[in-house]
Every structure is written in C-alpha cells, then in structure tokens.
C-alpha cells in the first residue's frame, strides 16, 4: 500500500470515528500517523530525474507576498494592476505556468509580489505542480488567497485544506508549548493551565508514535492534539493570510456585504479597479513592517525626508545590531560606540542606545563611531 492510500485510509477512519472521551486516544494516534505520512509525502524523491525549469525566484525587497488561488480567479490581472510587471491574462485556465514576480512600492517599502500558477484540488499530493507552488508559498511573509466571489466559500475551504495538509497554518499563532527531547529520564509532563484536550497518556502515545520515549513537555495553554503534533514535527509555518474576493461586480450587494464582514477578508474587482487601495492598507497592516531612517551627523532634524540619508523597512522588534549590513554598512559594526535615536522607542529624544535597543516605526538613528 502506497503513502497516498495510507493517508486516504486514515482520513476515512478519522471521519467515521465518533469523537468522545473513549475515542480521544485512538483519534490522537490516527492524527499522529497522518502527520507522519504527509511529511514523508513532501520529502523530495531520491531518484534522480531530468532537471526541469527553476520555479522559485530570488527573494528581494522588504517583504514577500504570495498570490495563491485556483485558475482564472484574477491573479495575473491583479499583479498587472498593482505592479509594473505585465503578467499574461486570458479567459482560459492555466494561463500562468511559472512564478512571475512583481514589486509593489508602498509607504517607502518594496514588497515583492509573486504570481503563482493556479493550483487544483490535490495539489498537496503533487497534482498540477502543486508541490512547487506550495513550496514557494512557505517562503512568503503573507499569503494573499485570491478567490472568485461568484463561487461562494467552496474555493476557500479547499485551499485551506490543501495548505493545512502541508504544514502551512493561516492566521493562527504558534502553540505555546515547550518541547525538548532528552537522552534519558522518561517523560516529564507539566502544564501551567488546566488542560481539557491533551492528557498525559495521550501525549505519551503520540510521542511513542514518533519513537520518542524521553522528553520534556510543558503546556502553557490549553492546546489540541493537532497543535502538539505540530510542535513535535517542528516544520510548520505560521503566517497571516488575506482572503481577497475578486469579481464582486458580478454578485448581489447582500453577498458583497456578507463577504466583506468575514475576518481577514477584502472584496475587490480587478476588472473595475474597485477597493484596491483598501487592499493595500490591509496588506501593510498584515506585514507589520517598520520604517527606520538614518540621520547624518551634524544634520538638522526636521520632519522632511531630505535630511535623512536613507530609509528602509524592517520586521517588528528589529534591534540596532540587525541594521548593520542592511541600512548601515557592515564595516561600521566593529567601530560602533553608541547610537542616538529619535522616536517612540525612546524615553526622550535623542537617547543614547546600544546594539540591543529595539527600534519602532519611523524612528531616526545616528551612529557614533569610536
């Protein structure tokens, strides 16, 4: 029996098993086996075949956004509207056959937008180049799930299922579970909150499925068995997702209102260029980038960008040390004495800070050498 058949058999058994107190251990074991088989399915084949055309593109800019969706939902049209890149768009499916990059310039940030080929049901098992598309999506900072508003919620449910099966968790925080395998000593099981879904026996059974008999486990929240399995596997990706419903000009106003009020959802029309500005604002919020300016020594501090030598965007909680090699030349790291910072991250302006100071949005920094 192949891996695909084993996965299908376990999924059927999970669906027909009644969920209650008596079957929770059995379901936990089935979920652990399912996660293990799916991980084996994603491993690259050892047999050396003919090398094809490269699919991924070099990461550039301040952030990367991946466009995921079924064929003919408007991904290529959206890329052409938002960037200066022309992506071929047509009325037939699978117009885009490779990854096409573009750049969105917004609030001083360069955001790389990737137009990926349309994926179909069963992409996680490799259908329609689905593995390559999903592998590129794992490297993104934010996923834009482009959906056809005329198809209802069918496309969204199918895409979420495909991404979930390959370890991409959308709009969910990382489980607050401490897990560390040990060489001996058995299982150390503790929790700081009352647990209703993961008992010590269930945790032990799941660990035994992965041939782990000595480990330290600490639950800091009431987590599910699926979340505990994600922590054991360790290769899950947690990222924000923006659900974008295109072609809203073809549905009723009541349906538009229903879709617009769903969490993390935006309604647009690429054909009529509707609501694209609001989509950019929501994308900027999900990326959570911070802009940092550098100030030349002796220059006056005004609210004009002309007095600053450079502007770059960084992830949140960026420290001064991370700026070297990006915003500041790396050779200055050895000559660093202290930095002067103006902005909301300081108690007063300017404040003298060290390499571990956490920068905030629109801070200004001046480096003082030894």
Coordinates of C-alpha atoms in Angstrom, one line a residue:
X1 CA 0.0 0.0 0.0
X2 CA 1.4 3.4 -1.0
X3 CA 1.6 6.5 1.1
X4 CA -1.4 8.1 -0.7
X5 CA -3.5 5.1 0.0
X6 CA -2.5 5.1 3.7
X7 CA -3.3 8.8 4.0
X8 CA -6.8 8.2 2.4
X9 CA -7.5 5.2 4.7
X10 CA -6.6 7.2 7.9
X11 CA -8.7 10.1 6.8
X12 CA -11.7 7.9 6.2
X13 CA -11.2 6.3 9.6
X14 CA -11.0 9.7 11.3
X15 CA -14.2 10.8 9.6
X16 CA -16.2 7.8 10.6
X17 CA -14.8 7.7 14.2
X18 CA -17.2 9.3 16.7
X19 CA -15.5 11.9 18.8
X20 CA -16.0 11.3 22.6
X21 CA -13.9 10.7 25.7
X22 CA -13.5 7.0 24.9
X23 CA -12.0 7.6 21.4
X24 CA -9.7 10.5 22.0
X25 CA -6.6 8.4 22.4
X26 CA -7.4 6.5 19.2
X27 CA -8.0 9.8 17.3
X28 CA -4.8 11.2 18.6
X29 CA -2.8 8.2 17.3
X30 CA -4.5 8.5 13.9
X31 CA -3.6 12.2 13.7
X32 CA 0.0 11.5 14.6
X33 CA 0.2 8.8 11.9
X34 CA -1.5 11.1 9.3
X35 CA 1.0 13.9 10.0
X36 CA 3.9 11.4 9.7
X37 CA 2.7 10.1 6.3
X38 CA 2.1 13.6 5.0
X39 CA 5.7 14.6 6.0
X40 CA 7.0 11.6 4.1
X41 CA 4.9 12.6 1.0
X42 CA 6.6 16.0 1.0
X43 CA 10.1 14.7 1.1
X44 CA 12.0 15.0 -2.3
X45 CA 12.3 11.9 -4.3
X46 CA 15.7 10.1 -4.1
X47 CA 15.6 9.0 -7.7
X48 CA 17.4 11.4 -10.0
X49 CA 15.2 12.6 -12.8
X50 CA 15.7 15.1 -15.5
X51 CA 16.1 18.6 -14.2
X52 CA 13.3 21.0 -15.2
X53 CA 13.0 24.7 -15.3
X54 CA 13.6 26.5 -12.0
X55 CA 10.4 27.6 -10.2
X56 CA 11.4 29.8 -7.3
X57 CA 12.7 33.3 -7.7
X58 CA 15.3 35.2 -5.6
X59 CA 13.8 36.9 -2.6
X60 CA 14.2 40.7 -2.9
X61 CA 12.7 43.8 -1.3
X62 CA 11.5 44.3 2.2
X63 CA 8.8 41.6 2.2
X64 CA 7.5 38.8 0.1
X65 CA 3.8 38.2 -0.7
X66 CA 2.5 35.1 -2.5
X67 CA -0.7 35.0 -4.6
X68 CA -2.4 31.7 -4.3
X69 CA -5.7 30.7 -5.9
X70 CA -7.5 28.4 -8.3
X71 CA -7.0 29.0 -12.1
X72 CA -8.8 32.0 -13.7
X73 CA -9.6 33.9 -10.4
X74 CA -7.7 37.1 -11.4
X75 CA -4.2 36.7 -10.0
X76 CA -2.4 37.8 -13.2
X77 CA -4.7 40.8 -13.6
X78 CA -4.1 41.8 -10.0
X79 CA -0.3 41.6 -10.5
X80 CA -0.5 43.7 -13.6
X81 CA -2.7 46.3 -11.8
X82 CA -0.5 46.6 -8.6
X83 CA 2.9 46.4 -10.2
X84 CA 4.7 47.4 -13.4
X85 CA 5.0 43.8 -14.4
X86 CA 2.8 42.5 -17.2
X87 CA 1.5 39.0 -16.5
X88 CA -0.4 37.3 -19.3
X89 CA -4.1 37.1 -18.5
X90 CA -6.7 35.2 -20.6
X91 CA -10.2 33.7 -20.3
X92 CA -8.9 30.2 -20.2
X93 CA -7.4 28.3 -17.3
X94 CA -3.6 27.8 -16.5
X95 CA -2.6 31.0 -18.3
X96 CA 0.3 31.3 -15.9
X97 CA 2.6 28.3 -15.9
X98 CA 5.6 29.6 -13.8
X99 CA 6.3 32.0 -11.0
X100 CA 6.1 35.7 -12.1
X101 CA 7.5 38.3 -9.7
X102 CA 6.5 42.0 -9.4
X103 CA 7.2 44.8 -6.9
X104 CA 4.7 47.0 -5.1
X105 CA 6.1 50.3 -3.8
X106 CA 4.0 51.4 -0.8
X107 CA 5.0 53.8 2.0
X108 CA 8.7 53.6 1.1
X109 CA 8.7 49.8 1.2
X110 CA 9.4 47.5 -1.7
X111 CA 7.1 44.5 -1.5
X112 CA 7.8 41.5 -3.7
X113 CA 4.5 40.1 -5.1
X114 CA 4.6 36.6 -6.6
X115 CA 2.0 35.5 -9.2
X116 CA 1.9 31.7 -8.7
X117 CA 0.3 29.2 -11.1
X118 CA -3.3 28.2 -10.2
X119 CA -3.5 25.2 -8.0
X120 CA -6.1 22.5 -8.1
X121 CA -7.6 20.1 -5.6
X122 CA -5.0 17.5 -4.6
X123 CA -2.1 20.0 -5.0
X124 CA -0.6 18.7 -1.7
X125 CA -0.1 15.3 -3.4
X126 CA 1.7 16.9 -6.3
X127 CA -1.2 17.4 -8.8
X128 CA -0.7 20.3 -11.3
X129 CA 2.7 21.4 -9.9
X130 CA 1.0 21.9 -6.6
X131 CA 4.1 21.0 -4.5
X132 CA 6.2 23.6 -6.2
X133 CA 3.6 26.3 -5.7
X134 CA 3.1 25.5 -2.1
X135 CA 6.9 25.3 -1.5
X136 CA 7.2 28.9 -2.8
X137 CA 4.2 30.0 -0.6
X138 CA 6.1 28.7 2.5
X139 CA 8.8 31.3 1.9
X140 CA 6.4 34.2 1.9
X141 CA 5.7 36.7 4.7
X142 CA 2.0 37.0 3.8
X143 CA -0.3 34.9 1.6
X144 CA -3.0 36.5 -0.5
X145 CA -5.6 33.9 -1.2
X146 CA -7.4 35.1 -4.4
X147 CA -10.9 33.8 -4.6
X148 CA -13.8 34.0 -7.1
X149 CA -16.7 35.7 -5.3
X150 CA -19.2 34.0 -7.6
X151 CA -18.1 30.6 -6.3
X152 CA -19.1 31.2 -2.7
X153 CA -17.0 29.5 0.0
X154 CA -16.0 26.4 -1.9
X155 CA -12.7 27.6 -3.1
X156 CA -11.7 29.0 0.3
X157 CA -12.4 25.7 2.1
X158 CA -10.5 23.6 -0.5
X159 CA -7.4 25.9 -0.5
X160 CA -7.3 26.0 3.3
X161 CA -7.4 22.2 3.4
X162 CA -4.6 21.9 0.9
X163 CA -2.3 24.4 2.8
X164 CA -3.2 22.8 6.1
X165 CA -2.1 19.4 4.9
X166 CA 1.4 20.6 4.0
X167 CA 2.0 22.4 7.3
X168 CA 1.0 26.0 6.5
X169 CA -1.1 27.5 9.3
X170 CA -3.0 30.6 8.3
X171 CA -3.9 33.4 10.8
X172 CA -3.0 31.2 13.8
X173 CA -0.4 31.9 16.5
X174 CA 2.3 29.4 17.2
X175 CA 1.3 26.9 20.0
X176 CA 2.8 28.0 23.4
X177 CA 4.2 24.5 24.1
X178 CA 7.8 23.8 25.3
X179 CA 9.1 20.5 23.9
X180 CA 12.6 19.2 24.2
X181 CA 13.7 15.6 23.5
X182 CA 16.2 14.1 26.0
X183 CA 18.6 11.2 26.1
X184 CA 17.1 9.6 29.2
X185 CA 14.8 10.1 32.2
X186 CA 11.4 9.3 30.6
X187 CA 8.6 11.8 30.0
X188 CA 8.4 15.0 32.0
X189 CA 4.9 16.3 31.6
X190 CA 3.8 19.6 33.1
X191 CA 1.3 22.5 32.4
X192 CA 0.7 26.0 33.7
X193 CA -3.0 25.9 32.8
X194 CA -5.8 23.3 33.2
X195 CA -5.8 21.0 30.1
X196 CA -9.0 19.7 28.7
X197 CA -7.8 18.2 25.4
X198 CA -4.3 16.7 26.0
X199 CA -3.8 14.3 28.9
X200 CA -0.5 12.8 29.9
X201 CA -1.5 9.4 28.4
X202 CA -2.4 10.9 25.1
X203 CA 0.9 12.9 25.0
X204 CA 2.8 9.7 25.7
X205 CA 1.0 7.8 23.0
X206 CA 1.7 10.5 20.4
X207 CA 5.4 10.7 21.3
X208 CA 5.7 6.9 21.1
X209 CA 4.3 7.0 17.5
X210 CA 7.3 9.2 16.7
X211 CA 9.7 6.9 18.6
X212 CA 10.3 9.5 21.3
X213 CA 10.4 8.0 24.8
X214 CA 12.4 10.7 26.7
X215 CA 11.3 14.3 26.5
X216 CA 10.3 17.3 28.5
X217 CA 6.8 18.8 27.7
X218 CA 5.4 22.0 29.2
X219 CA 1.9 23.3 28.1
X220 CA 1.4 27.0 28.6
X221 CA -2.0 27.0 27.0
X222 CA -4.9 24.5 26.5
X223 CA -3.8 23.1 23.2
X224 CA -5.3 20.5 21.0
X225 CA -3.5 17.2 19.9
X226 CA -3.1 18.6 16.4
X227 CA -1.1 21.6 17.8
X228 CA 1.0 19.3 19.9
X229 CA 1.8 17.2 16.8
X230 CA 2.8 20.4 15.0
X231 CA 5.3 21.2 17.8
X232 CA 6.8 17.7 17.6
X233 CA 7.2 17.8 13.8
X234 CA 8.7 21.3 14.0
X235 CA 8.5 22.3 10.3
X236 CA 5.1 24.2 10.4
X237 CA 4.9 27.7 9.0
X238 CA 2.6 30.2 10.7
X239 CA 1.8 33.2 8.6
X240 CA -1.0 35.8 8.1
X241 CA -3.4 35.3 5.2
X242 CA -5.6 37.9 3.4
X243 CA -8.7 36.4 1.7
X244 CA -9.4 38.5 -1.4
X245 CA -12.7 38.0 -3.1
X246 CA -12.4 39.2 -6.7
X247 CA -15.3 39.8 -9.3
X248 CA -17.6 41.3 -6.7
X249 CA -19.2 43.3 -9.5
X250 CA -20.9 40.1 -10.6
X251 CA -22.7 39.3 -7.3
X252 CA -25.5 40.9 -5.3
X253 CA -24.8 43.7 -2.8
X254 CA -26.0 41.4 0.1
X255 CA -23.4 38.8 -0.8
X256 CA -20.7 41.5 -1.1
X257 CA -21.7 42.7 2.4
X258 CA -21.5 39.2 3.8
X259 CA -18.1 38.5 2.3
X260 CA -16.7 41.9 3.4
X261 CA -17.6 41.3 7.0
X262 CA -15.7 38.0 7.3
X263 CA -12.5 38.2 9.3
X264 CA -9.3 38.9 7.3
X265 CA -11.3 39.3 4.1
X266 CA -11.3 42.1 1.4
X267 CA -13.7 42.4 -1.6
X268 CA -12.3 43.8 -4.8
X269 CA -12.9 43.9 -8.6
X270 CA -9.9 43.9 -10.8
X271 CA -12.0 44.4 -13.9
X272 CA -13.5 47.7 -12.5
X273 CA -10.5 48.5 -10.2
X274 CA -12.6 48.7 -7.1
X275 CA -11.3 48.7 -3.5
X276 CA -7.6 48.2 -4.4
X277 CA -6.4 51.0 -2.1
X278 CA -8.1 49.4 0.9
X279 CA -6.5 46.1 0.0
X280 CA -3.0 47.7 0.1
X281 CA -3.8 49.2 3.5
X282 CA -4.8 45.7 4.9
X283 CA -1.7 44.1 3.3
X284 CA 0.5 46.8 5.0
X285 CA -1.1 46.0 8.4
X286 CA -0.5 42.2 8.0
X287 CA 3.1 42.7 7.0
X288 CA 3.6 44.9 10.2
X289 CA 6.8 46.5 8.7
X290 CA 8.5 49.4 10.5
X291 CA 10.3 52.2 8.7
X292 CA 13.7 53.4 10.0
X293 CA 15.6 56.5 8.9
X294 CA 19.3 57.2 9.3
X295 CA 20.5 60.8 10.1
X296 CA 23.9 62.2 9.1
X297 CA 26.0 63.6 11.8
X298 CA 25.6 67.4 12.1
X299 CA 22.4 67.4 10.0
X300 CA 19.3 69.2 11.4
X301 CA 16.4 67.1 12.4
X302 CA 13.2 68.2 10.6
X303 CA 10.1 66.3 9.5
X304 CA 11.4 66.2 6.0
X305 CA 13.0 63.0 4.5
X306 CA 15.5 65.1 2.6
X307 CA 17.6 65.4 5.8
X308 CA 17.9 61.7 6.2
X309 CA 20.4 59.7 4.2
X310 CA 18.3 56.5 3.8
X311 CA 15.0 54.8 4.5
X312 CA 14.4 51.0 4.9
X313 CA 11.7 48.8 6.2
X314 CA 12.3 46.0 8.7
X315 CA 10.2 43.4 10.6
X316 CA 8.9 44.4 14.0
X317 CA 11.2 44.2 17.1
X318 CA 14.3 44.9 15.0
X319 CA 17.3 45.8 17.1
X320 CA 20.2 48.1 16.2
X321 CA 22.5 45.2 15.6
X322 CA 20.3 44.0 12.7
X323 CA 20.7 47.2 10.9
X324 CA 24.4 46.6 10.1
X325 CA 24.8 45.2 6.6
X326 CA 21.3 46.4 5.6
X327 CA 20.7 50.0 6.5
X328 CA 24.2 50.7 7.8
X329 CA 27.5 49.5 6.3
X330 CA 28.7 46.3 8.0
X331 CA 32.2 47.6 8.5
X332 CA 30.8 50.1 11.0
X333 CA 29.9 47.3 13.4
X334 CA 33.5 47.0 14.7
X335 CA 33.7 50.8 15.1
X336 CA 30.3 51.2 16.8
X337 CA 30.4 53.2 20.0
X338 CA 26.8 54.1 20.6
X339 CA 23.7 55.3 18.6
X340 CA 21.4 58.3 19.0
X341 CA 17.7 57.5 18.4
X342 CA 14.8 59.9 18.0
X343 CA 11.3 58.4 18.1
X344 CA 8.7 56.5 20.0
X345 CA 11.1 53.7 21.1
X346 CA 13.0 56.1 23.4
X347 CA 12.1 57.8 26.7
X348 CA 13.5 61.1 25.5
X349 CA 14.9 62.4 22.2
X350 CA 17.7 61.9 21.4
X351 CA 18.5 58.9 23.6
X352 CA 21.9 57.1 23.6
X353 CA 21.3 53.4 23.0
X354 CA 23.4 50.2 22.4
X355 CA 23.2 47.3 19.9
X356 CA 20.3 45.6 21.7
X357 CA 17.9 48.6 21.6
X358 CA 14.6 47.6 19.9
X359 CA 13.6 50.1 17.1
X360 CA 10.0 51.2 16.4
X361 CA 8.1 52.6 13.4
X362 CA 9.6 55.9 11.9
X363 CA 12.5 56.0 14.4
X364 CA 15.6 58.0 13.3
X365 CA 19.0 56.7 14.1
X366 CA 22.5 58.2 14.1
X367 CA 25.6 56.0 14.5
X368 CA 28.5 57.4 16.6
X369 CA 31.9 55.7 15.9
X370 CA 34.7 55.1 18.4

